[in-house]
Short mmCIF file of C-alpha atoms in Angstrom, two decimals:
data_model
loop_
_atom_site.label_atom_id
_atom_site.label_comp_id
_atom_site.label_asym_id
_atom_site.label_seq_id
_atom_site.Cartn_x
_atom_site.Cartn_y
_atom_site.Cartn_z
CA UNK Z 11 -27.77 4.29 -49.46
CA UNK Z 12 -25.34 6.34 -47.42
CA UNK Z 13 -21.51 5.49 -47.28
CA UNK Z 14 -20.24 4.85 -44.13
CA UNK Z 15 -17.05 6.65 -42.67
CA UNK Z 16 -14.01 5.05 -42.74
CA UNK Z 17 -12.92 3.37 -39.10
CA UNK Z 18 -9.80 5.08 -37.79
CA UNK Z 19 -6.82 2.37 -37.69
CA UNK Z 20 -6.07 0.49 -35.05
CA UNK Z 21 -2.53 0.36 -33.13
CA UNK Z 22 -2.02 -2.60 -34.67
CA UNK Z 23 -1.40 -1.02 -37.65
CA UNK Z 24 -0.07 2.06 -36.79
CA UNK Z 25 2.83 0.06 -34.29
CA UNK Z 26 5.74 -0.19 -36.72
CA UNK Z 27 5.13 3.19 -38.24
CA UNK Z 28 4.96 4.54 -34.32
CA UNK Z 29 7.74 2.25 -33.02
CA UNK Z 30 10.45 3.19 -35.44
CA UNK Z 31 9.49 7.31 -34.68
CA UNK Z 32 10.17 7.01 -31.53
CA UNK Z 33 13.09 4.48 -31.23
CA UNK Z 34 16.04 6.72 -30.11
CA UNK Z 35 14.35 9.40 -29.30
CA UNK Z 36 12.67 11.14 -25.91
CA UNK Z 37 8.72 11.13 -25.34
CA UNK Z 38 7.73 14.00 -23.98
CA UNK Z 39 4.20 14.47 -22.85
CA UNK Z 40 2.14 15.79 -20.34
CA UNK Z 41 1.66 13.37 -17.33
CA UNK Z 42 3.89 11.00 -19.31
CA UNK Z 43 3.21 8.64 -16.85
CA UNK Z 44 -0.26 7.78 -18.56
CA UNK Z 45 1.01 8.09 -21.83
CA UNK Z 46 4.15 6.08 -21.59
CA UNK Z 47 1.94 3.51 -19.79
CA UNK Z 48 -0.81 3.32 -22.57
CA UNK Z 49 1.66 3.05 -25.13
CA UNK Z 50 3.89 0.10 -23.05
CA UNK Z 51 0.69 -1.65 -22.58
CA UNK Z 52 -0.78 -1.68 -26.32
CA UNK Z 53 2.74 -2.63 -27.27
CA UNK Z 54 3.15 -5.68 -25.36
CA UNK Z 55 -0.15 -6.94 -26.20
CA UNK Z 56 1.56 -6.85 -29.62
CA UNK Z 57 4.26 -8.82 -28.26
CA UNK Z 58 6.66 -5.65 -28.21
CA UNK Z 59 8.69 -4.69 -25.10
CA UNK Z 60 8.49 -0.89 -25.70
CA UNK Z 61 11.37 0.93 -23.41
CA UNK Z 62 12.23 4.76 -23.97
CA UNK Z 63 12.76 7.54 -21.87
CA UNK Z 64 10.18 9.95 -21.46
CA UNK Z 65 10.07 13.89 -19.99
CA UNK Z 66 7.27 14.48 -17.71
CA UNK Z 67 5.82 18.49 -18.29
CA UNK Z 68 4.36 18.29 -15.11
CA UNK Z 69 7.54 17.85 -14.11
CA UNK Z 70 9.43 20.09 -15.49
CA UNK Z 71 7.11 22.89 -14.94
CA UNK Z 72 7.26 22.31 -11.20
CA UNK Z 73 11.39 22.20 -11.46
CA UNK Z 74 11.39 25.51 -13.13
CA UNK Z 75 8.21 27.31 -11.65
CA UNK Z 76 8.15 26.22 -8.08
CA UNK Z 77 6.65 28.73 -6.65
CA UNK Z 78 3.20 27.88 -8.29
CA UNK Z 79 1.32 25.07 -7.35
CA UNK Z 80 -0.67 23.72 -10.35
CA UNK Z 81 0.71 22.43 -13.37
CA UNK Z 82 -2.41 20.97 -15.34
CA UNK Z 83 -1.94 22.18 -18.88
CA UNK Z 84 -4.99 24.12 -18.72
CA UNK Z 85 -3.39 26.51 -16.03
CA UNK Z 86 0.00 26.29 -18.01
CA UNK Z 87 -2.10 28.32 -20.69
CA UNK Z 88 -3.54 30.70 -19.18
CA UNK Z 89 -0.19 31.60 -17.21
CA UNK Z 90 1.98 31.98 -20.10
CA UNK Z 91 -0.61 33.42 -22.57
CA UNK Z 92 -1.00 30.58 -25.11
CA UNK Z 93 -4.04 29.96 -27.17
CA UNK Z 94 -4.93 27.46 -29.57
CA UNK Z 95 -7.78 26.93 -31.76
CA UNK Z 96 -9.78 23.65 -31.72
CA UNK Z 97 -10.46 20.91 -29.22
CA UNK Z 98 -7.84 21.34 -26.68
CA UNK Z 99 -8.40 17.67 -25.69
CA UNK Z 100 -7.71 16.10 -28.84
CA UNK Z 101 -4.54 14.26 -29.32
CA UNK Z 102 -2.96 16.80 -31.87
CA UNK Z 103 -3.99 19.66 -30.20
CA UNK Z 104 -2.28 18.74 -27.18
CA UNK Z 105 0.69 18.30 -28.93
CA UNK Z 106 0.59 21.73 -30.29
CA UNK Z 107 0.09 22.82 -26.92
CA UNK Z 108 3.27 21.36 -25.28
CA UNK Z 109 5.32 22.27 -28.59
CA UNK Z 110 3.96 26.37 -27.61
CA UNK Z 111 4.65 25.82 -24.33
CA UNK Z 112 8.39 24.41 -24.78
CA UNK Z 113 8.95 27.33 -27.28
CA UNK Z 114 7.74 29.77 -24.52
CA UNK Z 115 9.77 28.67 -21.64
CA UNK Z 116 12.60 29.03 -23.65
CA UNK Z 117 11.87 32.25 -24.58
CA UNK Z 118 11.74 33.25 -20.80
CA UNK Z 119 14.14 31.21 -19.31
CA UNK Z 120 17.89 30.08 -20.40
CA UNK Z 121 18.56 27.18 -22.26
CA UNK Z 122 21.05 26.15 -19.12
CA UNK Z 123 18.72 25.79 -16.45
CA UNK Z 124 15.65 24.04 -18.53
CA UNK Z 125 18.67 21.57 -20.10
CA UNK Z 126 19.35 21.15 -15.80
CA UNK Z 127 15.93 20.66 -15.33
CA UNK Z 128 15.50 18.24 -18.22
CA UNK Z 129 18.72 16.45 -17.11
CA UNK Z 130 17.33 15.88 -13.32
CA UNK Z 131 14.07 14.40 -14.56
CA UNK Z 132 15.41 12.00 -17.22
CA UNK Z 133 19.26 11.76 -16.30
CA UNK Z 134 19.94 7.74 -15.61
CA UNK Z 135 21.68 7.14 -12.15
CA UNK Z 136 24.44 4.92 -12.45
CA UNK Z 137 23.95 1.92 -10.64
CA UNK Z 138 26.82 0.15 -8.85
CA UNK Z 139 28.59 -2.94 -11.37
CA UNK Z 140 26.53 -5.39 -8.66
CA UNK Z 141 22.86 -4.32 -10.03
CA UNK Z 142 20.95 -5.38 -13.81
CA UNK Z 143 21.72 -1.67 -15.76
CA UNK Z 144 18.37 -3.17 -17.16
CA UNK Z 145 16.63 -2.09 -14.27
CA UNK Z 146 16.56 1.44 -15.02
CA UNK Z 147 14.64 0.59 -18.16
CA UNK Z 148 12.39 -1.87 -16.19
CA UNK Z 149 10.95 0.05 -13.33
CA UNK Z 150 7.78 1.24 -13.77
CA UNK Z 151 6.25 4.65 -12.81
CA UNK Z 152 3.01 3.02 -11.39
CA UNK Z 153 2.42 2.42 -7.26
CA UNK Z 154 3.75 -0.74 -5.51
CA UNK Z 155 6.40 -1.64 -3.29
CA UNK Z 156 9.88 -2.61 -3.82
CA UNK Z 157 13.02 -4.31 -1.98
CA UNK Z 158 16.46 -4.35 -1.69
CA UNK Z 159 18.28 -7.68 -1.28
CA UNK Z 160 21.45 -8.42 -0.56
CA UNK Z 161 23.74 -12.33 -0.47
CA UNK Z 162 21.62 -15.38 -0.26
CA UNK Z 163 18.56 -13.38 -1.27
CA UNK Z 164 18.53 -11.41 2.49
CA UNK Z 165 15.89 -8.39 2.51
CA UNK Z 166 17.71 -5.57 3.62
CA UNK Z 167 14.82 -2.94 2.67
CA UNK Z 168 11.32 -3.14 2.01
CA UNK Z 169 9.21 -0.61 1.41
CA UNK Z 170 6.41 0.75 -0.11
CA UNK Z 171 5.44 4.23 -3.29
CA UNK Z 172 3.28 5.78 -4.89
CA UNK Z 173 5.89 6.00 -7.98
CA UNK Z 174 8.36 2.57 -8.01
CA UNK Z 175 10.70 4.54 -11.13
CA UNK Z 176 11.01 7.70 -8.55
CA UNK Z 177 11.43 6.41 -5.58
CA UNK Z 178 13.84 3.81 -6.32
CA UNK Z 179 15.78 5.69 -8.46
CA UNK Z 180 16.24 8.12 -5.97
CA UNK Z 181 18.58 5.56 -3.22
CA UNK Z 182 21.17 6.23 -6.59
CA UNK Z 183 21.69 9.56 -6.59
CA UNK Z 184 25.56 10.54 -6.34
CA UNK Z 185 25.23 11.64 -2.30
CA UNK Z 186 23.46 8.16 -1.82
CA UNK Z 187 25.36 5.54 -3.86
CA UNK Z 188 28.00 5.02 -1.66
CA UNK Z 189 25.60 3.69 1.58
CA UNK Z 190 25.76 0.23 3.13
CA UNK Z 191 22.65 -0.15 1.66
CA UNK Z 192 24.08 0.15 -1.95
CA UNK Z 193 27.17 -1.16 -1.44
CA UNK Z 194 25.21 -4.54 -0.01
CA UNK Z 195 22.19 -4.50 -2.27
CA UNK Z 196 23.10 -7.34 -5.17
CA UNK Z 197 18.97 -7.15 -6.19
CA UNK Z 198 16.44 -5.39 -6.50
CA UNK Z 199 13.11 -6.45 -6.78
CA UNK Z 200 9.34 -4.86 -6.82
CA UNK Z 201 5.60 -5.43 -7.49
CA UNK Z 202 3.47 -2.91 -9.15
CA UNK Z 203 -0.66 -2.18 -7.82
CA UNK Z 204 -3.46 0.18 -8.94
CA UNK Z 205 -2.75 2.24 -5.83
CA UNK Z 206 -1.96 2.81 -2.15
CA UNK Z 207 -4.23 -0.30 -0.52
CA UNK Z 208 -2.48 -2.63 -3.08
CA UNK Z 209 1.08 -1.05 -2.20
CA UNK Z 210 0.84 -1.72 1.32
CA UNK Z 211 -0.19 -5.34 0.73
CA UNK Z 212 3.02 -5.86 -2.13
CA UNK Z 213 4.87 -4.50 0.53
CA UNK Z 214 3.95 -6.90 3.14
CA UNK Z 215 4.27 -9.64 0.91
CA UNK Z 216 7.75 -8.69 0.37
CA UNK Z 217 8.63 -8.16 3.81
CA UNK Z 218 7.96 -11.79 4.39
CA UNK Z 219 9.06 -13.19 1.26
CA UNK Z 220 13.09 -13.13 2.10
CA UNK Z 221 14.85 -15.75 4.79
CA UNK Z 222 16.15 -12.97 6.53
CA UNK Z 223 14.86 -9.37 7.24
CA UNK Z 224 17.12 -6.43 7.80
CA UNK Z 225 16.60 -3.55 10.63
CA UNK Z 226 14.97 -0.84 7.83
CA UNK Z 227 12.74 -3.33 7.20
CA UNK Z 228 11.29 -3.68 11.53
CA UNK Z 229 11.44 0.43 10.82
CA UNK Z 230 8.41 0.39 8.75
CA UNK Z 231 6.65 -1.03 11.13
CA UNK Z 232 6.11 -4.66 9.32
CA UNK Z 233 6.81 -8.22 11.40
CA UNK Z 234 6.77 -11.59 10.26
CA UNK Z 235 3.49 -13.55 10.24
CA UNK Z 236 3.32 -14.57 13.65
CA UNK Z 237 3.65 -18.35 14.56
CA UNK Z 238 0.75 -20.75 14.08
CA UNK Z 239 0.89 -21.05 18.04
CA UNK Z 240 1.66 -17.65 18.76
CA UNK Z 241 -1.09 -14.99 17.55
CA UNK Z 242 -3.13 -14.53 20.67
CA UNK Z 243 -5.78 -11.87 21.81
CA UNK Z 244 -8.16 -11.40 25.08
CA UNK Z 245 -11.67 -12.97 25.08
CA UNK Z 246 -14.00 -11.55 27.81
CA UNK Z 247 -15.65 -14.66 29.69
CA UNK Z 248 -18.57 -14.51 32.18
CA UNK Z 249 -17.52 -16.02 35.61
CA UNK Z 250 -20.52 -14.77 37.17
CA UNK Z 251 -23.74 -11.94 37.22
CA UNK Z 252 -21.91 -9.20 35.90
CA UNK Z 253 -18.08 -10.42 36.45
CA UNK Z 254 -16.24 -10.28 32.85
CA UNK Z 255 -12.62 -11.46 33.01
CA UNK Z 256 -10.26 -11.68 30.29
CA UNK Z 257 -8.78 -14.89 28.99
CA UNK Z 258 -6.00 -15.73 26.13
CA UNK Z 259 -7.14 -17.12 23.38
CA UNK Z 260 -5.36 -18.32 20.27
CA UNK Z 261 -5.82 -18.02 16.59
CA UNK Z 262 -4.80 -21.74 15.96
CA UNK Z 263 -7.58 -22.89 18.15
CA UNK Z 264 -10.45 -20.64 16.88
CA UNK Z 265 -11.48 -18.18 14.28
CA UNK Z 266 -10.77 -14.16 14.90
CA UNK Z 267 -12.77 -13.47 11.89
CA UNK Z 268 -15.83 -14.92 13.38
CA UNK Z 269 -14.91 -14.97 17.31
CA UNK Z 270 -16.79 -12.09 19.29
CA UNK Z 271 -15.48 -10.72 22.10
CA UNK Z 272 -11.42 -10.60 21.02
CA UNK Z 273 -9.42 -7.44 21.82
CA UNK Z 274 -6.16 -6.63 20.89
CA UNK Z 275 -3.83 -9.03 18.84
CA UNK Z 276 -0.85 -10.21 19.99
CA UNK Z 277 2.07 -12.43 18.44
CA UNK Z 278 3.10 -13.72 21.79
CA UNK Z 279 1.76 -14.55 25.23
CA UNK Z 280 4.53 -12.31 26.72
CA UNK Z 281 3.56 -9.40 24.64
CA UNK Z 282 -0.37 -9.93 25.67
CA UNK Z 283 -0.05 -10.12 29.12
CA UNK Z 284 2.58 -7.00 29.34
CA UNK Z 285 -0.18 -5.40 27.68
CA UNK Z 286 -2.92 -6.11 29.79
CA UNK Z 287 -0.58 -5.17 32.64
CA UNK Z 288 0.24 -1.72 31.22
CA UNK Z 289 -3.67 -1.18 30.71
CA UNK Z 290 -4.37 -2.39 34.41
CA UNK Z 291 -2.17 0.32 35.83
CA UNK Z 292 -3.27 2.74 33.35
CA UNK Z 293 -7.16 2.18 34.31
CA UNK Z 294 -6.27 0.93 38.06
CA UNK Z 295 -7.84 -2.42 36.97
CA UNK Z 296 -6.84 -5.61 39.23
CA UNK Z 297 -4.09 -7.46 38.56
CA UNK Z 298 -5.86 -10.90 40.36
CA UNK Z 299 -9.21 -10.36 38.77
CA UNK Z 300 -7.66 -9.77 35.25
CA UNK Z 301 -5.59 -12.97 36.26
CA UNK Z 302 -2.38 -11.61 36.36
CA UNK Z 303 -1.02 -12.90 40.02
CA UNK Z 304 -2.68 -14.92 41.99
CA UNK Z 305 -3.21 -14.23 45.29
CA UNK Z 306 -5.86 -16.33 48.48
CA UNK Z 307 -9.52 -15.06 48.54
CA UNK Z 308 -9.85 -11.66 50.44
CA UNK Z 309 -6.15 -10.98 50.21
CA UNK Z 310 -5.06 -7.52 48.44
CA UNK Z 311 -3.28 -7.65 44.95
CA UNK Z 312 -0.22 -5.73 44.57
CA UNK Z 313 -1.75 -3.03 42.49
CA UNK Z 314 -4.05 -2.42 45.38
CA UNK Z 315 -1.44 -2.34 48.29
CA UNK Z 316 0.12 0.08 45.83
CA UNK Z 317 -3.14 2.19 45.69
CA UNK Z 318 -2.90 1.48 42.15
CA UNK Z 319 -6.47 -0.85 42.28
CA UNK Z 320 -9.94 -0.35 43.73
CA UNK Z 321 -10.34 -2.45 45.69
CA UNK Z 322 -12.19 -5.56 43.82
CA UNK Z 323 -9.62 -8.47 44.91
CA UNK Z 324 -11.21 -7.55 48.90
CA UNK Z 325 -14.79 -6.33 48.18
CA UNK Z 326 -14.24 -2.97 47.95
CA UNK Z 327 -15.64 -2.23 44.53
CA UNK Z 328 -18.04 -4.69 42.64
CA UNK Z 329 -17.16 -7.42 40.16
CA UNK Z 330 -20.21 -5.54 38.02
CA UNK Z 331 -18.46 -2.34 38.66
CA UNK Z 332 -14.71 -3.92 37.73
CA UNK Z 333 -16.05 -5.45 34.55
CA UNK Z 334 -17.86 -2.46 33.21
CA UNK Z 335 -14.50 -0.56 33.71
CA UNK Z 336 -12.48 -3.34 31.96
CA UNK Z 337 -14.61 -2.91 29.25
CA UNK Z 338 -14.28 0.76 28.77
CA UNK Z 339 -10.82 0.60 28.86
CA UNK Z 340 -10.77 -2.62 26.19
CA UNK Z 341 -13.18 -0.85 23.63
CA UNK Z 342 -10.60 0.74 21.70
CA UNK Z 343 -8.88 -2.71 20.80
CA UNK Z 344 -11.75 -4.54 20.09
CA UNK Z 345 -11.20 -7.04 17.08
CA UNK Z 346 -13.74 -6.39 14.39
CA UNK Z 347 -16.29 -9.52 13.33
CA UNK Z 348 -16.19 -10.03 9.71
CA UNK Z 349 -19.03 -7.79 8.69
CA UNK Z 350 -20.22 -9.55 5.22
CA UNK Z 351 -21.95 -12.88 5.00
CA UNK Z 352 -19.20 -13.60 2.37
CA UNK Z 353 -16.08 -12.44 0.54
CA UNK Z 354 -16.07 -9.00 -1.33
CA UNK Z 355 -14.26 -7.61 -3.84
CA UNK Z 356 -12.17 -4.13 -3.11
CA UNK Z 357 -11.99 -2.53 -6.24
CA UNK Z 358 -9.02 -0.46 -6.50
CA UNK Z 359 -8.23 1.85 -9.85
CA UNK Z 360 -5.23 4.19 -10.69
CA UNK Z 361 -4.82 7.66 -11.12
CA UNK Z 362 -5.73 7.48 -14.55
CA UNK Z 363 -8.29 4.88 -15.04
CA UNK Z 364 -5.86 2.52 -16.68
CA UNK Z 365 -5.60 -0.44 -14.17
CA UNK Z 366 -8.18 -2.00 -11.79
CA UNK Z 367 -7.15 -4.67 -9.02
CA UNK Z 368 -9.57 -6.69 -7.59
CA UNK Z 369 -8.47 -7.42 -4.22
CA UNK Z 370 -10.96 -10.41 -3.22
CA UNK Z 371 -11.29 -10.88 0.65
CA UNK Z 372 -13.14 -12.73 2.64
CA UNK Z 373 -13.13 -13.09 6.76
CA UNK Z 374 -10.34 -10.29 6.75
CA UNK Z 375 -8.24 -13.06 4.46
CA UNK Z 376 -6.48 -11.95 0.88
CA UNK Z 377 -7.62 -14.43 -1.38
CA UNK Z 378 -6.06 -12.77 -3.77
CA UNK Z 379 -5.57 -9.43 -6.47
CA UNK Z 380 -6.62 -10.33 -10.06
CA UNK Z 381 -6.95 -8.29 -12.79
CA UNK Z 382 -10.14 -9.23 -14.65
CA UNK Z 383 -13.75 -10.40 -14.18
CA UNK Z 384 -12.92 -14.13 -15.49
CA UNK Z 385 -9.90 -14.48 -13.20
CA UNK Z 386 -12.43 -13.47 -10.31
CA UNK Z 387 -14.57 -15.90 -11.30
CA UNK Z 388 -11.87 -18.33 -11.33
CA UNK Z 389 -10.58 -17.74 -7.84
CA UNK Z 390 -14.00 -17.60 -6.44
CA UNK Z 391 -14.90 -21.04 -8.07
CA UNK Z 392 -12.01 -22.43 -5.99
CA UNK Z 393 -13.69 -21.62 -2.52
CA UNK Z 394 -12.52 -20.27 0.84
CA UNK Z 395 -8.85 -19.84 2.16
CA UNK Z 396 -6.93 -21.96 4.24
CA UNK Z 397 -4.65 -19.39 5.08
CA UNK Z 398 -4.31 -18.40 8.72
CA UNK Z 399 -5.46 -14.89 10.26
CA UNK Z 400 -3.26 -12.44 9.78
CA UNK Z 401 -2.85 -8.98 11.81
CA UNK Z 402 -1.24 -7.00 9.60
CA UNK Z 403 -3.69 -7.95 6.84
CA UNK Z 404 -6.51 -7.68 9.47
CA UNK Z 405 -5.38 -4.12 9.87
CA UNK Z 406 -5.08 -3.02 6.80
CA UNK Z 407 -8.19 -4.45 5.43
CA UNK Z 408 -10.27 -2.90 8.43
CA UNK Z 409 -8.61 0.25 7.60
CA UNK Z 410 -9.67 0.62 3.98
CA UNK Z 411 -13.46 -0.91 4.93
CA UNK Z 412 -13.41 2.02 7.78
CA UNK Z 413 -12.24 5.15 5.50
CA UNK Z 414 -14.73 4.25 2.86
CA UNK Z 415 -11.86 4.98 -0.05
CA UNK Z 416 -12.67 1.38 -2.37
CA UNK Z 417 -15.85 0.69 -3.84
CA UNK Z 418 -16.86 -2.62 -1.87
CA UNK Z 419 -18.86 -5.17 -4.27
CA UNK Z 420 -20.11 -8.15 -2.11
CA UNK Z 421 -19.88 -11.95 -3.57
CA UNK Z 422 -21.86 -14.81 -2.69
CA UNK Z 423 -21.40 -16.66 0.23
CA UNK Z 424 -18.84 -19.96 -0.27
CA UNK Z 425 -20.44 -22.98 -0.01
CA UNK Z 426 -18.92 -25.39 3.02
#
């Protein structure tokens, strides 16, 4: 009978051993981003809020080598000569790695500049007497969005990173901290995601989240969730053989998952017929056939006495001709028909394999980002969404679907 190998520990028991080494003292690894984020998660499924600061080699090697462009520690090696023996990718060996490395940048460079170096990645801003000093501590170095607010919770920024820690960080530095921005800001808040399709979405949740949003926020692009009344778009409608016209249409009265025919969203009526008007003198469409003046039957539109139309308001061109024209020129805003015969799951992971979202959509609706297979289940067992159609959402999902970049797993269809 053969005697089996002892199991390695778990963290479990290593954690108080590990904890007290590194209380007080800088963690320095090699995309310490990973590493800090491992050891943060393992720890508070142990209950333990594990804070320290941490020095990023990437990092540091692109602060004092700048004018190379790859800092994986395999490269680091073979540009400063180090060798080691055994598996490279071990734990240990890595370790050994960084500790040769350290000793030979130190060897060719003064202890000033890598202490400046060291200093710029780890140094902690100070943050106006306004702000949670916890914060530094709290942010963490994973994608998301963030926002600045300022009295009665008012969003005066809201934006969107691939690194919360950095990016935020980075409004303190001493030629920033005296802004309107800062000076306002009495909060700060953010929400973490796997990656860039889960950033934009935190970030348009926290656009809307605030009463009030601030000009930097209208900069990026982001609006409130138009009114239930107000989201409209253009539906093509046969008057006749051949004769399409466009008519307004409106999300509370129908579906633009499911609707065919839609193009071009619009959060106002205003806003979709100074569209269509901009389009009709780009494409010298008519402005009475497209239904925007009315004029008697043979009489000449505007655009037309303008030489700006050809002709279909007095017989000149055909309504078959007109439509087919109308079309063309429409194509590129065409509203996409939900393409799935039920919701789907966009699976979305970080850089390092660490974190999965499941972003569960269905009819270009968020139903919601979980963060495990029973929560899906959970979600899914509730049914469809209620919530309204949303363009920014539409957009964004569309987007992702289009580019290909999330693995797309399809669910079964809701039953109604």
């Amino acid at each position: 009978m053969t005697r089996c190998s002892a199991l390695p520990p778990r963290f479990r028991q290593l954690a108080p051993a590990l904890l007290d080494r590194l209380r007080g003292r800088l963690l320095i690894a090699h995309n310490a981003r990973f590493d800090y984020g491992f050891l943060k998660s393992e720890f508070a499924r142990l209950g333990v809020d594990f804070r320290a600061p941490s020095l990023c080699t990437v990092k540091l090697s692109r602060k004092l080598f700048p004018e190379h462009h790859r800092h994986n520690l395999d490269t680091l090696m073979t540009r400063h000569g180090l060798s080691l023996s055994g598996d490279r990718h071990r734990a240990l060996a890595d370790a050994r790695v960084l500790w040769e490395l350290w000793q030979c940048w130190h060897r060719q460079l003064p202890a000033a500049t890598i202490q400046g170096a060291v200093a710029s990645i780890v140094g902690r801003p100070e943050l106006p007497p306004q702000i949670d000093a916890a914060l530094i501590d709290d942010l963490p170095e994973a994608a998301g969005a963030y926002a600045f607010y300022g009295k009665d919770g008012r969003l005066l920024l809201s934006r969107r990173s691939s690194n919360l820690r950095q990016q935020v960080l980075a409004h303190f530095t001493p030629d920033k901290r005296d802004t309107a921005l800062i000076r306002d800001t009495r909060k700060i808040g953010w929400r973490d995601a796997a990656g860039e399709f889960g950033a934009r979405l935190r970030e348009i949740e926290l656009a809307r989240s605030a009463p009030e949003i601030g000009p930097a926020v209208a900069s990026h692009g982001l609006q409130r969730h138009a009114a239930a009344n107000g989201l409209c778009s253009w539906q093509l409608r046969q008057y006749g053989q051949g004769d399409f016209r466009p008519q307004l249409v409106f999300a509370e009265d129908i579906d633009f998952a499911l609707a065919d025919d839609l193009f071009g969203l619009y959060p106002t009526r205003r806003e979709a017929q100074r569209s269509l008007r901009t389009l009709a003198d780009a494409h010298r469409l008519c402005h009475r056939q497209l239904g925007l003046e009315e004029t008697a039957a043979g009489e000449a539109c505007a655009a037309f006495r303008q030489k700006n139309c050809r002709g279909v308001c007095i017989g000149k061109e055909t309504a078959m001709l007109h439509s087919a024209r109308l079309m063309s020129a429409l194509a590129k805003f065409k509203v996409k028909v939900w393409p799935y015969q039920g919701p789907v799951v966009l699976i979305e992971r970080d850089e390092f394999g660490m974190r999965e979202d499941l972003h569960l959509v269905d009819r270009w609706r968020l139903l919601g980002t979980l963060n495990s297979e029973e929560a899906l289940q959970a979600r899914l067992a509730d049914g469809p969404s209620c919530n309204r159609f949303d363009p920014d959402i539409y957009r964004l999902i569309h987007k992702v679907l289009q580019t290909g970049k999330l693995r797309v797993r399809p669910c079964p269809a809701f039953s109604l």
